[in-house]
């Protein structure tokens, strides 16, 4: 008999043979920054997550630093939206001011800037719209402008989440031409048209006002296409690739990691967070153990980077 249980007899033995661990340095914490002053708005569908105005960010930055979190992902919510997402590439926009503030207040934090137009457009789509079509090539210059603008504000990593074709190449050359050749691109490579983004769209006020995102985000059924998206983004200049959402797509995390050899990020999205919080609030699951098990699963699947709203709690639990 193969006695597999010999290696499970005690915690010491188990930890000796443990194959996967989650480190605090793997975690990225998303932050929502909203135009205005004195604001700390709770997101109803994401307990524990708030929209902060810039003047209220400092306390949150301290919490992040004290937890030992080293990287954050910034989403800005502008006061003014229009058809062409003007605030997305305004050097004085809320996102740019937030990044400058964070880089001054916490220079050691790695700032990843989400680059997409949906929070900034009146129609809520991730690109320019003509009639009911979301335009691809016409959107690329605006994404490039936004990328350069957030880089100028101090963003260390540019993370395009729009899913337009060719955006990584366009953003890479715009960054290079403007003296930001050392700023990395983390591409949301395989981003699926998922129903798990609902709570985020409340938080970022970015729900599309008509239609859906299925003409640009991926069909959840497609595996080979997801791998093509990853390879294409790498070919266009991505330094890091991402699979999003996490839980229903861990097969692709493994495949992308094996296939490309690039560091793979996974985005444990808002709906996944909301489900855990709701079940935990009802006393139906043990939140801490469930979260740590999920994060371990993501690491075991091959993710190097985990973007998660659980990051602050998880960091505390990992220290215990
Ligand atoms: C912007 C963007 C979205 C998310 C990250 N960047 C929403 C969307 O595509 O509608 C979702 C993140 C989450 O659900 O936590 N395009």
Coordinates of C-alpha atoms and ligand atoms in Angstrom, one line a residue:
X1 CA 0.0 0.0 0.0
X2 CA 1.2 3.5 -0.8
X3 CA 0.7 5.2 2.6
X4 CA 0.1 8.8 1.5
X5 CA -1.0 9.7 5.0
X6 CA 2.5 9.4 6.3
X7 CA 3.2 12.8 5.0
X8 CA 0.1 14.3 6.5
X9 CA 0.6 13.2 10.2
X10 CA 1.3 16.6 11.7
X11 CA 1.4 20.2 10.7
X12 CA 5.2 20.1 10.8
X13 CA 5.2 17.3 8.3
X14 CA 2.6 18.9 6.1
X15 CA 4.4 22.2 6.0
X16 CA 7.6 20.3 5.1
X17 CA 6.1 18.9 2.0
X18 CA 3.8 21.8 1.1
X19 CA 4.2 22.6 -2.6
X20 CA 2.5 26.0 -2.7
X21 CA 2.5 29.1 -0.5
X22 CA 0.9 32.5 -0.8
X23 CA 3.1 35.4 0.0
X24 CA 1.9 38.9 0.9
X25 CA 4.1 40.1 -1.9
X26 CA 1.9 38.2 -4.4
X27 CA -1.1 40.3 -3.5
X28 CA -2.4 43.5 -5.2
X29 CA -5.1 45.5 -3.6
X30 CA -7.5 47.5 -5.8
X31 CA -8.5 51.1 -4.7
X32 CA -11.3 53.2 -6.0
X33 CA -10.7 57.0 -5.9
X34 CA -13.5 59.4 -6.5
X35 CA -13.6 63.1 -7.4
X36 CA -14.6 65.3 -4.5
X37 CA -13.6 65.9 -0.9
X38 CA -14.3 64.2 2.5
X39 CA -15.7 61.1 0.8
X40 CA -15.5 57.5 2.1
X41 CA -18.5 55.8 0.4
X42 CA -19.1 52.1 1.2
X43 CA -19.9 49.9 -1.8
X44 CA -23.0 48.0 -0.7
X45 CA -22.3 44.9 -2.7
X46 CA -18.6 44.8 -1.6
X47 CA -18.5 45.0 2.2
X48 CA -15.3 46.5 3.4
X49 CA -14.5 48.3 0.1
X50 CA -15.0 52.0 -0.2
X51 CA -14.7 54.8 -2.7
X52 CA -12.2 57.4 -1.3
X53 CA -11.7 61.0 -2.3
X54 CA -8.0 61.9 -2.5
X55 CA -8.0 63.7 0.9
X56 CA -9.3 60.5 2.6
X57 CA -6.7 58.2 1.0
X58 CA -3.9 58.7 3.6
X59 CA -5.5 56.5 6.2
X60 CA -6.1 53.8 3.7
X61 CA -2.5 53.9 2.5
X62 CA -1.4 53.5 6.1
X63 CA -3.6 50.4 6.4
X64 CA -2.1 49.0 3.2
X65 CA 1.5 49.6 4.3
X66 CA 0.9 48.2 7.8
X67 CA -0.6 45.1 6.3
X68 CA 2.6 44.7 4.3
X69 CA 0.9 45.0 0.9
X70 CA 3.3 46.3 -1.7
X71 CA 1.2 46.9 -4.8
X72 CA -2.1 48.6 -5.5
X73 CA -4.3 48.9 -8.5
X74 CA -5.9 52.3 -9.0
X75 CA -9.4 53.0 -10.5
X76 CA -10.5 56.6 -10.8
X77 CA -14.1 57.8 -10.8
X78 CA -14.2 61.2 -12.5
X79 CA -16.7 64.0 -11.6
X80 CA -17.5 64.5 -15.3
X81 CA -18.1 61.9 -18.0
X82 CA -18.4 62.5 -21.7
X83 CA -18.5 60.7 -25.0
X84 CA -14.8 60.9 -25.5
X85 CA -13.6 60.1 -21.9
X86 CA -11.8 63.4 -21.6
X87 CA -11.0 62.9 -17.9
X88 CA -9.2 59.7 -18.7
X89 CA -6.3 61.5 -20.2
X90 CA -6.5 64.8 -18.4
X91 CA -3.2 65.3 -16.5
X92 CA -5.3 67.0 -13.8
X93 CA -7.9 64.2 -13.7
X94 CA -8.8 62.5 -10.5
X95 CA -6.8 59.3 -11.4
X96 CA -3.7 61.3 -12.2
X97 CA -3.9 63.4 -9.1
X98 CA -4.5 60.3 -7.0
X99 CA -1.4 58.7 -8.4
X100 CA 0.7 61.8 -7.7
X101 CA -0.7 61.9 -4.2
X102 CA 0.1 58.2 -3.5
X103 CA 3.6 58.4 -5.0
X104 CA 4.3 61.3 -2.6
X105 CA 2.6 59.8 0.4
X106 CA 3.8 56.2 -0.1
X107 CA 6.7 56.2 -2.6
X108 CA 7.5 52.5 -1.8
X109 CA 4.1 51.3 -3.0
X110 CA 4.0 49.9 -6.5
X111 CA 1.2 51.7 -8.3
X112 CA -0.6 49.9 -11.1
X113 CA -3.0 52.1 -13.1
X114 CA -6.0 50.5 -14.8
X115 CA -6.2 52.0 -18.3
X116 CA -9.7 51.8 -19.8
X117 CA -12.3 54.3 -20.8
X118 CA -15.5 52.9 -19.2
X119 CA -15.3 54.8 -16.0
X120 CA -14.9 58.1 -18.0
X121 CA -17.4 57.7 -20.8
X122 CA -21.0 58.8 -20.5
X123 CA -22.1 55.6 -22.3
X124 CA -20.0 53.4 -20.0
X125 CA -18.3 51.5 -22.9
X126 CA -14.6 50.8 -22.8
X127 CA -14.0 52.5 -26.2
X128 CA -15.4 55.2 -28.4
X129 CA -18.9 54.6 -29.7
X130 CA -20.5 55.3 -33.0
X131 CA -24.2 54.3 -33.2
X132 CA -24.3 51.1 -31.3
X133 CA -20.8 50.1 -32.3
X134 CA -17.7 50.2 -30.0
X135 CA -14.9 51.4 -32.3
X136 CA -11.5 49.7 -32.1
X137 CA -8.8 51.6 -33.9
X138 CA -10.3 55.1 -33.1
X139 CA -10.1 54.1 -29.4
X140 CA -6.3 53.2 -29.5
X141 CA -5.0 56.8 -29.5
X142 CA -7.1 57.7 -26.4
X143 CA -5.9 54.6 -24.5
X144 CA -2.3 55.6 -25.4
X145 CA -2.9 59.1 -24.2
X146 CA -4.3 57.8 -21.0
X147 CA -1.4 55.5 -20.5
X148 CA 1.1 58.3 -21.0
X149 CA -0.8 60.6 -18.7
X150 CA -0.9 58.1 -15.8
X151 CA 2.7 57.2 -16.4
X152 CA 3.6 60.9 -16.2
X153 CA 1.7 61.0 -12.9
X154 CA 3.9 58.3 -11.6
X155 CA 2.2 54.9 -12.3
X156 CA 4.8 52.1 -12.2
X157 CA 2.7 49.7 -14.2
X158 CA 0.1 50.3 -17.0
X159 CA -2.7 47.8 -17.0
X160 CA -5.0 48.1 -20.1
X161 CA -8.4 46.4 -19.4
X162 CA -10.4 47.6 -22.4
X163 CA -9.9 44.6 -24.7
X164 CA -9.5 46.6 -27.9
X165 CA -7.3 44.8 -30.4
X166 CA -3.8 46.2 -30.8
X167 CA -3.9 48.3 -27.6
X168 CA -0.8 46.8 -26.1
X169 CA 1.3 47.7 -29.1
X170 CA -0.2 51.2 -29.3
X171 CA 0.4 51.8 -25.6
X172 CA 3.9 50.4 -25.7
X173 CA 5.0 52.7 -28.5
X174 CA 3.3 55.7 -26.9
X175 CA 5.1 55.0 -23.6
X176 CA 8.5 54.5 -25.3
X177 CA 8.1 57.7 -27.3
X178 CA 7.4 59.7 -24.2
X179 CA 10.4 58.5 -22.2
X180 CA 8.6 55.8 -20.3
X181 CA 10.3 52.8 -21.8
X182 CA 11.0 51.3 -18.3
X183 CA 7.3 51.3 -17.2
X184 CA 5.8 47.8 -17.5
X185 CA 2.6 46.8 -19.1
X186 CA 0.3 44.3 -17.3
X187 CA -2.2 43.3 -20.0
X188 CA -5.7 42.1 -19.1
X189 CA -5.1 39.5 -21.8
X190 CA -7.9 37.1 -21.4
X191 CA -10.6 39.2 -19.9
X192 CA -14.0 37.5 -20.2
X193 CA -17.4 39.0 -20.7
X194 CA -18.3 37.9 -17.2
X195 CA -21.3 38.2 -14.9
X196 CA -18.9 38.4 -12.0
X197 CA -18.2 42.1 -12.6
X198 CA -21.5 43.4 -11.3
X199 CA -20.4 44.8 -7.9
X200 CA -17.4 46.5 -9.5
X201 CA -19.6 48.4 -11.9
X202 CA -21.4 49.8 -8.9
X203 CA -18.1 50.7 -7.3
X204 CA -16.6 52.3 -10.4
X205 CA -19.9 53.6 -11.8
X206 CA -19.0 52.1 -15.1
X207 CA -22.0 50.0 -16.2
X208 CA -22.6 50.2 -20.0
X209 CA -25.7 52.4 -20.6
X210 CA -26.7 50.2 -23.6
X211 CA -25.8 46.7 -24.8
X212 CA -23.1 44.7 -23.1
X213 CA -19.3 44.1 -23.6
X214 CA -19.6 40.9 -25.5
X215 CA -18.2 42.4 -28.8
X216 CA -14.9 43.1 -27.1
X217 CA -14.5 41.0 -23.9
X218 CA -14.1 37.3 -24.4
X219 CA -16.7 34.5 -24.6
X220 CA -16.3 32.4 -21.3
X221 CA -16.4 29.2 -23.4
X222 CA -13.2 29.9 -25.2
X223 CA -9.9 28.4 -24.2
X224 CA -7.7 28.4 -27.3
X225 CA -8.7 32.0 -28.0
X226 CA -7.7 33.0 -24.5
X227 CA -4.2 31.6 -25.1
X228 CA -4.0 33.4 -28.4
X229 CA -4.9 36.7 -26.6
X230 CA -2.0 36.0 -24.2
X231 CA 0.5 35.3 -26.9
X232 CA -0.7 38.3 -28.9
X233 CA -0.3 40.6 -26.0
X234 CA 3.2 39.3 -25.3
X235 CA 4.1 39.8 -29.0
X236 CA 2.8 43.4 -28.8
X237 CA 5.0 44.1 -25.7
X238 CA 3.2 43.0 -22.6
X239 CA 5.5 42.3 -19.6
X240 CA 2.8 40.6 -17.6
X241 CA -0.4 38.9 -18.7
X242 CA -3.6 38.5 -16.8
X243 CA -6.5 36.1 -16.7
X244 CA -9.8 37.5 -15.4
X245 CA -12.0 36.5 -13.5
X246 CA -10.1 33.9 -11.4
X247 CA -12.2 31.1 -10.0
X248 CA -14.0 29.9 -13.1
X249 CA -10.8 30.3 -15.2
X250 CA -8.0 28.7 -13.3
X251 CA -7.5 26.2 -16.1
X252 CA -6.4 29.1 -18.2
X253 CA -4.1 30.4 -15.6
X254 CA -2.2 27.1 -15.6
X255 CA -2.1 26.9 -19.4
X256 CA -1.0 30.5 -19.8
X257 CA 1.7 30.1 -17.2
X258 CA 3.0 26.9 -18.9
X259 CA 2.7 28.1 -22.4
X260 CA 4.3 31.5 -22.1
X261 CA 6.7 31.4 -19.2
X262 CA 5.6 34.9 -18.4
X263 CA 4.4 35.9 -14.9
X264 CA 0.7 35.5 -14.9
X265 CA -1.6 37.7 -12.9
X266 CA -5.1 36.6 -11.9
X267 CA -7.9 39.0 -11.0
X268 CA -10.1 37.7 -8.2
X269 CA -13.0 39.9 -9.2
X270 CA -15.8 41.8 -7.4
X271 CA -18.5 39.2 -7.8
X272 CA -16.2 36.5 -6.4
X273 CA -15.5 38.7 -3.4
X274 CA -19.2 39.5 -2.9
X275 CA -20.1 35.8 -2.9
X276 CA -17.6 35.1 -0.2
X277 CA -18.6 38.1 1.9
X278 CA -22.3 37.2 1.6
X279 CA -21.8 33.6 2.6
X280 CA -19.5 34.6 5.5
X281 CA -21.9 37.2 6.8
X282 CA -24.6 34.5 7.0
X283 CA -22.2 32.3 8.9
X284 CA -22.3 29.7 6.1
X285 CA -18.5 29.6 5.5
X286 CA -15.4 30.4 7.5
X287 CA -14.2 33.5 5.6
X288 CA -10.6 33.3 6.6
X289 CA -10.1 29.7 5.6
X290 CA -12.1 30.0 2.4
X291 CA -10.2 33.0 1.3
X292 CA -6.8 31.4 2.0
X293 CA -7.9 28.2 0.2
X294 CA -9.0 30.3 -2.8
X295 CA -5.7 32.2 -2.9
X296 CA -3.8 28.9 -2.6
X297 CA -5.7 27.5 -5.5
X298 CA -4.8 30.5 -7.6
X299 CA -1.1 30.2 -6.8
X300 CA -1.2 26.4 -7.4
X301 CA -2.8 27.1 -10.8
X302 CA 0.3 29.1 -11.7
X303 CA -0.6 32.7 -10.9
X304 CA 2.3 34.7 -9.6
X305 CA 0.3 37.8 -8.9
X306 CA -3.2 37.9 -7.3
X307 CA -5.3 41.0 -7.5
X308 CA -7.9 40.7 -4.8
X309 CA -10.2 42.8 -2.6
X310 CA -9.3 40.3 0.2
X311 CA -5.7 41.4 0.1
X312 CA -5.7 43.4 3.3
X313 CA -7.5 40.7 5.3
X314 CA -5.4 38.0 3.7
X315 CA -2.2 39.8 4.6
X316 CA -3.2 39.8 8.2
X317 CA -4.2 36.1 8.2
X318 CA -0.9 35.1 6.4
X319 CA 1.1 36.7 9.2
X320 CA -0.7 34.7 11.9
Ligands
LIG1 C1 -12.8 48.2 -16.5 C2 -12.7 47.1 -15.6 C3 -13.7 46.2 -15.1 C4 -13.1 45.5 -14.1 C5 -11.8 45.8 -14.0 N1 -11.5 46.8 -14.9 C6 -15.1 46.1 -15.3 C7 -15.7 45.7 -16.6 O1 -15.0 45.3 -17.5 O2 -16.9 45.9 -16.8 C8 -13.8 44.4 -13.2 C9 -13.2 44.2 -11.9 C10 -14.0 43.5 -10.9 O3 -15.1 43.0 -11.2 O4 -13.6 43.4 -9.7 N2 -13.0 47.8 -17.8

